[in-house]
């Protein structure tokens, strides 16, 4: 196969507008996920918890795999697994010096359980693969409803407590002096993170979750230091990656996850270049 044929197999728009109506629900799900990821991302970055996201995702994956094996709701299985992970990580001293060790213990445990349940599951192989790499193009109306409920809960909690969560992450000593409970904010944030991880795992997969929850915020932080713009750009970048990934994968018929990760990484590189050019001193004549 020639290079041109290979590129055409990866990127083409054959029958694009005929296929577009088939993924309207998926585009809505991607947009909701993008806003949720961008909303939670700045606090993940402030708390330096990228590794915790991965650990939570593995237990969410285990819960979803268990539900798949038992023939029950994969959505609720992912949510229960993720909430258990979030509560466990918060209560086991996630803010202490042994944070990475605790996450490193939970992560392989969750992944091992997930692999066990997938091995026991005798159904379609595509369902197994989808839990690892995502299946956002197969979203159902029930999953959309669950996603909307989770999004509403996260948005309300973040509107009420988001500023205090961010304050507790950026300056815990001052926050504690102002009678903000660090443990309460940590637990509440981990529960919100768990909900976002749970719904995201089903659509982008446990292995590629960081491309939505970490990369967009990292990119936004390269071009702005203002909290408001950090949130806005994080949501915009995550939404572009999620929605754009679906649109680019539509005609080739390939898995959407590589397109999402590539777009997310491309946005990061673009922001990195902008930051470099912005801080590069002008040459003297």
JSON list of N, CA and C in Angstrom, two decimals, residues 16 19-34 136-137 139 144 147 239-240 242-250 256:
[
{"chain": "A", "resi": 16, "resn": "UNK", "atom": "N", "xyz": [-19.19, 11.63, 4.09]},
{"chain": "A", "resi": 16, "resn": "UNK", "atom": "CA", "xyz": [-19.19, 12.24, 5.42]},
{"chain": "A", "resi": 16, "resn": "UNK", "atom": "C", "xyz": [-20.58, 12.73, 5.82]},
{"chain": "A", "resi": 19, "resn": "UNK", "atom": "N", "xyz": [-23.11, 10.06, 6.67]},
{"chain": "A", "resi": 19, "resn": "UNK", "atom": "CA", "xyz": [-22.85, 9.38, 7.93]},
{"chain": "A", "resi": 19, "resn": "UNK", "atom": "C", "xyz": [-23.09, 10.27, 9.15]},
{"chain": "A", "resi": 20, "resn": "UNK", "atom": "N", "xyz": [-23.03, 11.57, 8.97]},
{"chain": "A", "resi": 20, "resn": "UNK", "atom": "CA", "xyz": [-23.10, 12.51, 10.08]},
{"chain": "A", "resi": 20, "resn": "UNK", "atom": "C", "xyz": [-24.36, 12.36, 10.93]},
{"chain": "A", "resi": 21, "resn": "UNK", "atom": "N", "xyz": [-25.55, 12.20, 10.32]},
{"chain": "A", "resi": 21, "resn": "UNK", "atom": "CA", "xyz": [-26.76, 12.05, 11.16]},
{"chain": "A", "resi": 21, "resn": "UNK", "atom": "C", "xyz": [-26.72, 10.84, 12.08]},
{"chain": "A", "resi": 22, "resn": "UNK", "atom": "N", "xyz": [-25.89, 9.85, 11.78]},
{"chain": "A", "resi": 22, "resn": "UNK", "atom": "CA", "xyz": [-25.85, 8.62, 12.57]},
{"chain": "A", "resi": 22, "resn": "UNK", "atom": "C", "xyz": [-25.11, 8.80, 13.90]},
{"chain": "A", "resi": 23, "resn": "UNK", "atom": "N", "xyz": [-24.37, 9.88, 14.03]},
{"chain": "A", "resi": 23, "resn": "UNK", "atom": "CA", "xyz": [-23.55, 10.06, 15.24]},
{"chain": "A", "resi": 23, "resn": "UNK", "atom": "C", "xyz": [-23.94, 11.31, 16.03]},
{"chain": "A", "resi": 24, "resn": "UNK", "atom": "N", "xyz": [-25.17, 11.77, 15.85]},
{"chain": "A", "resi": 24, "resn": "UNK", "atom": "CA", "xyz": [-25.58, 12.97, 16.58]},
{"chain": "A", "resi": 24, "resn": "UNK", "atom": "C", "xyz": [-25.54, 12.77, 18.09]},
{"chain": "A", "resi": 25, "resn": "UNK", "atom": "N", "xyz": [-25.99, 11.60, 18.55]},
{"chain": "A", "resi": 25, "resn": "UNK", "atom": "CA", "xyz": [-25.94, 11.31, 20.00]},
{"chain": "A", "resi": 25, "resn": "UNK", "atom": "C", "xyz": [-24.50, 11.23, 20.48]},
{"chain": "A", "resi": 26, "resn": "UNK", "atom": "N", "xyz": [-23.62, 10.67, 19.66]},
{"chain": "A", "resi": 26, "resn": "UNK", "atom": "CA", "xyz": [-22.21, 10.57, 20.02]},
{"chain": "A", "resi": 26, "resn": "UNK", "atom": "C", "xyz": [-21.56, 11.94, 20.11]},
{"chain": "A", "resi": 27, "resn": "UNK", "atom": "N", "xyz": [-21.92, 12.83, 19.21]},
{"chain": "A", "resi": 27, "resn": "UNK", "atom": "CA", "xyz": [-21.38, 14.19, 19.25]},
{"chain": "A", "resi": 27, "resn": "UNK", "atom": "C", "xyz": [-21.83, 14.93, 20.50]},
{"chain": "A", "resi": 28, "resn": "UNK", "atom": "N", "xyz": [-23.09, 14.71, 20.89]},
{"chain": "A", "resi": 28, "resn": "UNK", "atom": "CA", "xyz": [-23.59, 15.31, 22.12]},
{"chain": "A", "resi": 28, "resn": "UNK", "atom": "C", "xyz": [-22.83, 14.78, 23.32]},
{"chain": "A", "resi": 29, "resn": "UNK", "atom": "N", "xyz": [-22.62, 13.46, 23.36]},
{"chain": "A", "resi": 29, "resn": "UNK", "atom": "CA", "xyz": [-21.85, 12.85, 24.45]},
{"chain": "A", "resi": 29, "resn": "UNK", "atom": "C", "xyz": [-20.44, 13.39, 24.50]},
{"chain": "A", "resi": 30, "resn": "UNK", "atom": "N", "xyz": [-19.81, 13.56, 23.34]},
{"chain": "A", "resi": 30, "resn": "UNK", "atom": "CA", "xyz": [-18.45, 14.07, 23.28]},
{"chain": "A", "resi": 30, "resn": "UNK", "atom": "C", "xyz": [-18.38, 15.50, 23.80]},
{"chain": "A", "resi": 31, "resn": "UNK", "atom": "N", "xyz": [-19.38, 16.30, 23.45]},
{"chain": "A", "resi": 31, "resn": "UNK", "atom": "CA", "xyz": [-19.41, 17.70, 23.91]},
{"chain": "A", "resi": 31, "resn": "UNK", "atom": "C", "xyz": [-19.57, 17.77, 25.42]},
{"chain": "A", "resi": 32, "resn": "UNK", "atom": "N", "xyz": [-20.46, 16.94, 25.97]},
{"chain": "A", "resi": 32, "resn": "UNK", "atom": "CA", "xyz": [-20.65, 16.91, 27.42]},
{"chain": "A", "resi": 32, "resn": "UNK", "atom": "C", "xyz": [-19.38, 16.45, 28.12]},
{"chain": "A", "resi": 33, "resn": "UNK", "atom": "N", "xyz": [-18.76, 15.40, 27.58]},
{"chain": "A", "resi": 33, "resn": "UNK", "atom": "CA", "xyz": [-17.51, 14.90, 28.18]},
{"chain": "A", "resi": 33, "resn": "UNK", "atom": "C", "xyz": [-16.41, 15.96, 28.14]},
{"chain": "A", "resi": 34, "resn": "UNK", "atom": "N", "xyz": [-16.35, 16.69, 27.02]},
{"chain": "A", "resi": 34, "resn": "UNK", "atom": "CA", "xyz": [-15.33, 17.73, 26.89]},
{"chain": "A", "resi": 34, "resn": "UNK", "atom": "C", "xyz": [-15.48, 18.81, 27.95]},
{"chain": "A", "resi": 136, "resn": "UNK", "atom": "N", "xyz": [-17.38, 5.46, 21.79]},
{"chain": "A", "resi": 136, "resn": "UNK", "atom": "CA", "xyz": [-18.28, 6.60, 21.85]},
{"chain": "A", "resi": 136, "resn": "UNK", "atom": "C", "xyz": [-19.26, 6.62, 20.68]},
{"chain": "A", "resi": 137, "resn": "UNK", "atom": "N", "xyz": [-18.94, 5.98, 19.56]},
{"chain": "A", "resi": 137, "resn": "UNK", "atom": "CA", "xyz": [-19.85, 5.98, 18.42]},
{"chain": "A", "resi": 137, "resn": "UNK", "atom": "C", "xyz": [-21.02, 5.02, 18.64]},
{"chain": "A", "resi": 139, "resn": "UNK", "atom": "N", "xyz": [-22.91, 5.01, 21.50]},
{"chain": "A", "resi": 139, "resn": "UNK", "atom": "CA", "xyz": [-23.62, 5.50, 22.68]},
{"chain": "A", "resi": 139, "resn": "UNK", "atom": "C", "xyz": [-25.12, 5.32, 22.49]},
{"chain": "A", "resi": 144, "resn": "UNK", "atom": "N", "xyz": [-26.77, 8.37, 27.32]},
{"chain": "A", "resi": 144, "resn": "UNK", "atom": "CA", "xyz": [-26.85, 9.83, 27.22]},
{"chain": "A", "resi": 144, "resn": "UNK", "atom": "C", "xyz": [-27.56, 10.40, 28.45]},
{"chain": "A", "resi": 147, "resn": "UNK", "atom": "N", "xyz": [-25.30, 10.20, 31.40]},
{"chain": "A", "resi": 147, "resn": "UNK", "atom": "CA", "xyz": [-24.26, 11.20, 31.25]},
{"chain": "A", "resi": 147, "resn": "UNK", "atom": "C", "xyz": [-24.77, 12.59, 31.61]},
{"chain": "A", "resi": 239, "resn": "UNK", "atom": "N", "xyz": [-13.26, 19.61, 24.34]},
{"chain": "A", "resi": 239, "resn": "UNK", "atom": "CA", "xyz": [-14.41, 19.44, 23.45]},
{"chain": "A", "resi": 239, "resn": "UNK", "atom": "C", "xyz": [-13.97, 19.31, 22.00]},
{"chain": "A", "resi": 240, "resn": "UNK", "atom": "N", "xyz": [-12.98, 20.11, 21.60]},
{"chain": "A", "resi": 240, "resn": "UNK", "atom": "CA", "xyz": [-12.46, 20.01, 20.23]},
{"chain": "A", "resi": 240, "resn": "UNK", "atom": "C", "xyz": [-11.87, 18.63, 19.97]},
{"chain": "A", "resi": 242, "resn": "UNK", "atom": "N", "xyz": [-12.57, 15.76, 21.56]},
{"chain": "A", "resi": 242, "resn": "UNK", "atom": "CA", "xyz": [-13.59, 14.72, 21.60]},
{"chain": "A", "resi": 242, "resn": "UNK", "atom": "C", "xyz": [-14.48, 14.76, 20.36]},
{"chain": "A", "resi": 243, "resn": "UNK", "atom": "N", "xyz": [-15.02, 15.95, 20.06]},
{"chain": "A", "resi": 243, "resn": "UNK", "atom": "CA", "xyz": [-15.91, 16.08, 18.90]},
{"chain": "A", "resi": 243, "resn": "UNK", "atom": "C", "xyz": [-15.13, 15.90, 17.60]},
{"chain": "A", "resi": 244, "resn": "UNK", "atom": "N", "xyz": [-13.96, 16.52, 17.52]},
{"chain": "A", "resi": 244, "resn": "UNK", "atom": "CA", "xyz": [-13.14, 16.39, 16.31]},
{"chain": "A", "resi": 244, "resn": "UNK", "atom": "C", "xyz": [-12.71, 14.96, 16.05]},
{"chain": "A", "resi": 245, "resn": "UNK", "atom": "N", "xyz": [-12.44, 14.21, 17.12]},
{"chain": "A", "resi": 245, "resn": "UNK", "atom": "CA", "xyz": [-12.06, 12.82, 16.96]},
{"chain": "A", "resi": 245, "resn": "UNK", "atom": "C", "xyz": [-13.15, 12.00, 16.30]},
{"chain": "A", "resi": 246, "resn": "UNK", "atom": "N", "xyz": [-14.39, 12.24, 16.71]},
{"chain": "A", "resi": 246, "resn": "UNK", "atom": "CA", "xyz": [-15.52, 11.53, 16.10]},
{"chain": "A", "resi": 246, "resn": "UNK", "atom": "C", "xyz": [-15.66, 11.90, 14.63]},
{"chain": "A", "resi": 247, "resn": "UNK", "atom": "N", "xyz": [-15.59, 13.18, 14.33]},
{"chain": "A", "resi": 247, "resn": "UNK", "atom": "CA", "xyz": [-15.78, 13.63, 12.95]},
{"chain": "A", "resi": 247, "resn": "UNK", "atom": "C", "xyz": [-14.69, 13.10, 12.02]},
{"chain": "A", "resi": 248, "resn": "UNK", "atom": "N", "xyz": [-13.44, 13.08, 12.50]},
{"chain": "A", "resi": 248, "resn": "UNK", "atom": "CA", "xyz": [-12.34, 12.59, 11.67]},
{"chain": "A", "resi": 248, "resn": "UNK", "atom": "C", "xyz": [-12.39, 11.08, 11.46]},
{"chain": "A", "resi": 249, "resn": "UNK", "atom": "N", "xyz": [-12.91, 10.35, 12.44]},
{"chain": "A", "resi": 249, "resn": "UNK", "atom": "CA", "xyz": [-12.95, 8.89, 12.32]},
{"chain": "A", "resi": 249, "resn": "UNK", "atom": "C", "xyz": [-14.17, 8.38, 11.57]},
{"chain": "A", "resi": 250, "resn": "UNK", "atom": "N", "xyz": [-15.09, 9.29, 11.28]},
{"chain": "A", "resi": 250, "resn": "UNK", "atom": "CA", "xyz": [-16.38, 8.88, 10.73]},
{"chain": "A", "resi": 250, "resn": "UNK", "atom": "C", "xyz": [-16.25, 8.17, 9.38]},
{"chain": "A", "resi": 256, "resn": "UNK", "atom": "N", "xyz": [-12.28, 5.66, 17.24]},
{"chain": "A", "resi": 256, "resn": "UNK", "atom": "CA", "xyz": [-12.22, 7.10, 17.44]},
{"chain": "A", "resi": 256, "resn": "UNK", "atom": "C", "xyz": [-11.08, 7.52, 18.38]}
]
